[in-house]
PDB file of C-alpha atoms in Angstrom:
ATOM      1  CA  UNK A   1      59.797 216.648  83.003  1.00 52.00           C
ATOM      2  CA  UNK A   2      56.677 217.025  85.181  1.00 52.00           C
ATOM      3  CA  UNK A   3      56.777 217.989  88.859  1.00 52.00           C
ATOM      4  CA  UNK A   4      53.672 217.647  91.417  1.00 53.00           C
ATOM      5  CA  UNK A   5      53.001 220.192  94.093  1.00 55.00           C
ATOM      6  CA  UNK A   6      53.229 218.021  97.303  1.00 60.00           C
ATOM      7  CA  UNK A   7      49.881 217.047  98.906  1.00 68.00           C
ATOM      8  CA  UNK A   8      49.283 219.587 101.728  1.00 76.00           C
ATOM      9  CA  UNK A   9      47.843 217.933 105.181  1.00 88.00           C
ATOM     10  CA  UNK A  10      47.371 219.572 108.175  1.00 91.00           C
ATOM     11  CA  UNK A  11      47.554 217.691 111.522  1.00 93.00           C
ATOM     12  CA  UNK A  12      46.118 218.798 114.144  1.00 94.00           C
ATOM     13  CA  UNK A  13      46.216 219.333 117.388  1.00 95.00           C
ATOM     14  CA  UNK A  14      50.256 219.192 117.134  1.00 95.00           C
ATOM     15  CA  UNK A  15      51.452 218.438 119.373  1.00 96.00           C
ATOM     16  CA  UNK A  16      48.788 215.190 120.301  1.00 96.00           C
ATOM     17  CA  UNK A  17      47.588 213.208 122.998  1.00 95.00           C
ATOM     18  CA  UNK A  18      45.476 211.119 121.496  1.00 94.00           C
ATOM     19  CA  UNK A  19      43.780 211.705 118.979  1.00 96.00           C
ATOM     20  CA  UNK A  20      45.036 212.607 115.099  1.00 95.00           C
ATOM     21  CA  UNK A  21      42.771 214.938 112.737  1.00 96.00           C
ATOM     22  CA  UNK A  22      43.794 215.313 108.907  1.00 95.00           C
ATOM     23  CA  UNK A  23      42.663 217.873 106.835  1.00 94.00           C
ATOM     24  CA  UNK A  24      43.444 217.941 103.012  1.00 91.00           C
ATOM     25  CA  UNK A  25      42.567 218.356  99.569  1.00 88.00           C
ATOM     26  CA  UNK A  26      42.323 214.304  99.021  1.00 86.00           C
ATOM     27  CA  UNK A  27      38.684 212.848  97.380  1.00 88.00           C
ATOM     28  CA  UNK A  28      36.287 211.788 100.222  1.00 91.00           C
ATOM     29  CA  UNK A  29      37.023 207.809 100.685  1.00 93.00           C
ATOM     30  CA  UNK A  30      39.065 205.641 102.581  1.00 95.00           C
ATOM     31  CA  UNK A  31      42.908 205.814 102.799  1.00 95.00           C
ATOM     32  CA  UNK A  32      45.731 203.816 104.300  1.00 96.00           C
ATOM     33  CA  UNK A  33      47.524 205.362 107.138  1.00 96.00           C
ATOM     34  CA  UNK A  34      51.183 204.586 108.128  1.00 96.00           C
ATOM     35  CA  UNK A  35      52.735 205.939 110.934  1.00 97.00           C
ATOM     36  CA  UNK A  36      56.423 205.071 112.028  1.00 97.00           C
ATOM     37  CA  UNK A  37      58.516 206.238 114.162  1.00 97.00           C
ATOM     38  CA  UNK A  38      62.236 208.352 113.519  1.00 96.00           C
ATOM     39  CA  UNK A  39      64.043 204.714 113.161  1.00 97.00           C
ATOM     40  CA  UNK A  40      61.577 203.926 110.085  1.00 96.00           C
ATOM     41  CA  UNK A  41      59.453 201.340 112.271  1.00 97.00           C
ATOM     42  CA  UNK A  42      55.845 200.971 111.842  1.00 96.00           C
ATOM     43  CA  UNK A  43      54.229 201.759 115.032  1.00 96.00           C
ATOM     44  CA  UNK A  44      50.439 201.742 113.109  1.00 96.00           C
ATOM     45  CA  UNK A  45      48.856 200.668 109.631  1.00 96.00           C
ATOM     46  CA  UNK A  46      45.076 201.345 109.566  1.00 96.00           C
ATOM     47  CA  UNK A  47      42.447 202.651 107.311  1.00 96.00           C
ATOM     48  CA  UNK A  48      41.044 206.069 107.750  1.00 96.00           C
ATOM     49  CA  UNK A  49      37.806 207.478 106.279  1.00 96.00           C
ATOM     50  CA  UNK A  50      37.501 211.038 105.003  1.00 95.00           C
ATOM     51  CA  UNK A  51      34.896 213.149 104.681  1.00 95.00           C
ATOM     52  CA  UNK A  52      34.998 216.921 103.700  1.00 94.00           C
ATOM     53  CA  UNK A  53      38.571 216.464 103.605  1.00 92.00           C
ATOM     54  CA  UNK A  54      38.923 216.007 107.197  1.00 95.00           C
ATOM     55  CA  UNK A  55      40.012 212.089 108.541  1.00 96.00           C
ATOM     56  CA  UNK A  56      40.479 211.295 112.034  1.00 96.00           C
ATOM     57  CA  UNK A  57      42.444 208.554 113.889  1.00 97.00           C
ATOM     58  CA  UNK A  58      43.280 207.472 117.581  1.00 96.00           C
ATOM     59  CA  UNK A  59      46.557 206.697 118.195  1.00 95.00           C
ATOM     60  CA  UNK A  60      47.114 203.330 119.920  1.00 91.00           C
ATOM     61  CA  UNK A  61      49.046 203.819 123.286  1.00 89.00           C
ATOM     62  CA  UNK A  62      50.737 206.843 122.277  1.00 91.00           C
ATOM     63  CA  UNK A  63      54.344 207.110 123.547  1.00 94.00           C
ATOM     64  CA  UNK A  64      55.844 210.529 123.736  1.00 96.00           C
ATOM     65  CA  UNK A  65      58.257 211.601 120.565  1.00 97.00           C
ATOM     66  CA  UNK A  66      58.046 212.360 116.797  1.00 97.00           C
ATOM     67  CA  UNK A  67      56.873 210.464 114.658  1.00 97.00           C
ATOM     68  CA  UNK A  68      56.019 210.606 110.762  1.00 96.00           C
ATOM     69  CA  UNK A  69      52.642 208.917 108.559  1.00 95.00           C
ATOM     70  CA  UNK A  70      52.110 208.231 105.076  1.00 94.00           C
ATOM     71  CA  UNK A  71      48.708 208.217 103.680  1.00 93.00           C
ATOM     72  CA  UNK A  72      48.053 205.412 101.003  1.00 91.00           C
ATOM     73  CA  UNK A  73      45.388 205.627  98.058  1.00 89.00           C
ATOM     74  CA  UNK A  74      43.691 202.274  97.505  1.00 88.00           C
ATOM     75  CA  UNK A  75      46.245 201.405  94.419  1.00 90.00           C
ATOM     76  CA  UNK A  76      48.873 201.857  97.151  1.00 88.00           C
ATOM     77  CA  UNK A  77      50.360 205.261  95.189  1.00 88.00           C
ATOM     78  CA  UNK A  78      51.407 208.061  98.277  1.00 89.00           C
ATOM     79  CA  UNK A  79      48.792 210.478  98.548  1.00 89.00           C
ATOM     80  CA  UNK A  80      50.820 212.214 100.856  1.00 89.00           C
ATOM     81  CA  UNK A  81      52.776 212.222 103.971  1.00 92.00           C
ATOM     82  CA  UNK A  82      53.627 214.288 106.971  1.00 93.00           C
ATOM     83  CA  UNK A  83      55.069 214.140 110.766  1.00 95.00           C
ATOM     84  CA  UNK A  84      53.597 215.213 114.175  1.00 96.00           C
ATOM     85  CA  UNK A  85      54.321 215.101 117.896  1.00 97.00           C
ATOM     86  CA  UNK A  86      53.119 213.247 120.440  1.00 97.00           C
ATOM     87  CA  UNK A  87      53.432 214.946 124.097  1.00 94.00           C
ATOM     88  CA  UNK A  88      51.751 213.130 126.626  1.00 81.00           C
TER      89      UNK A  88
END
């Protein structure tokens, strides 16, 4: 039996406006980002790049609430996941 320490990601700022900032532990490269909303809807599927550990996205018409993101490695394994708030 083998268990994995979840992927710690910081968000930040959280609560948002705008703008999302990741900072982790993941290899410099490219990553899918999900984000979906408390029902399970996606709301956003893009590709962020990081560098130093640190990726940043803007949110498309953010609307107020909490929602929840899944980052995706290229093979389409988790990396890891997370939620924030948006308070606009």
């Amino acid at each position: 039996h083998i268990t994995l320490n979840p992927l710690q990601i910081r968000v930040f700022p959280n609560p948002t406006q705008d703008w999302l900032h990741l900072q982790t532990t993941l290899s410099d490269g490219v990553y899918q980002l999900g984000i979906y909303d408390t029902q399970g809807k996606t709301i956003e599927l893009t590709s962020v790049s990081f560098i130093s550990g640190v990726g940043k996205h803007e949110l498309v018409q953010p609307v107020a609430g909490l929602y929840f993101f899944q980052l995706l490695k290229a093979d389409g394994h988790i990396a890891g996941s997370g939620r924030f708030l948006v308070n606009n």
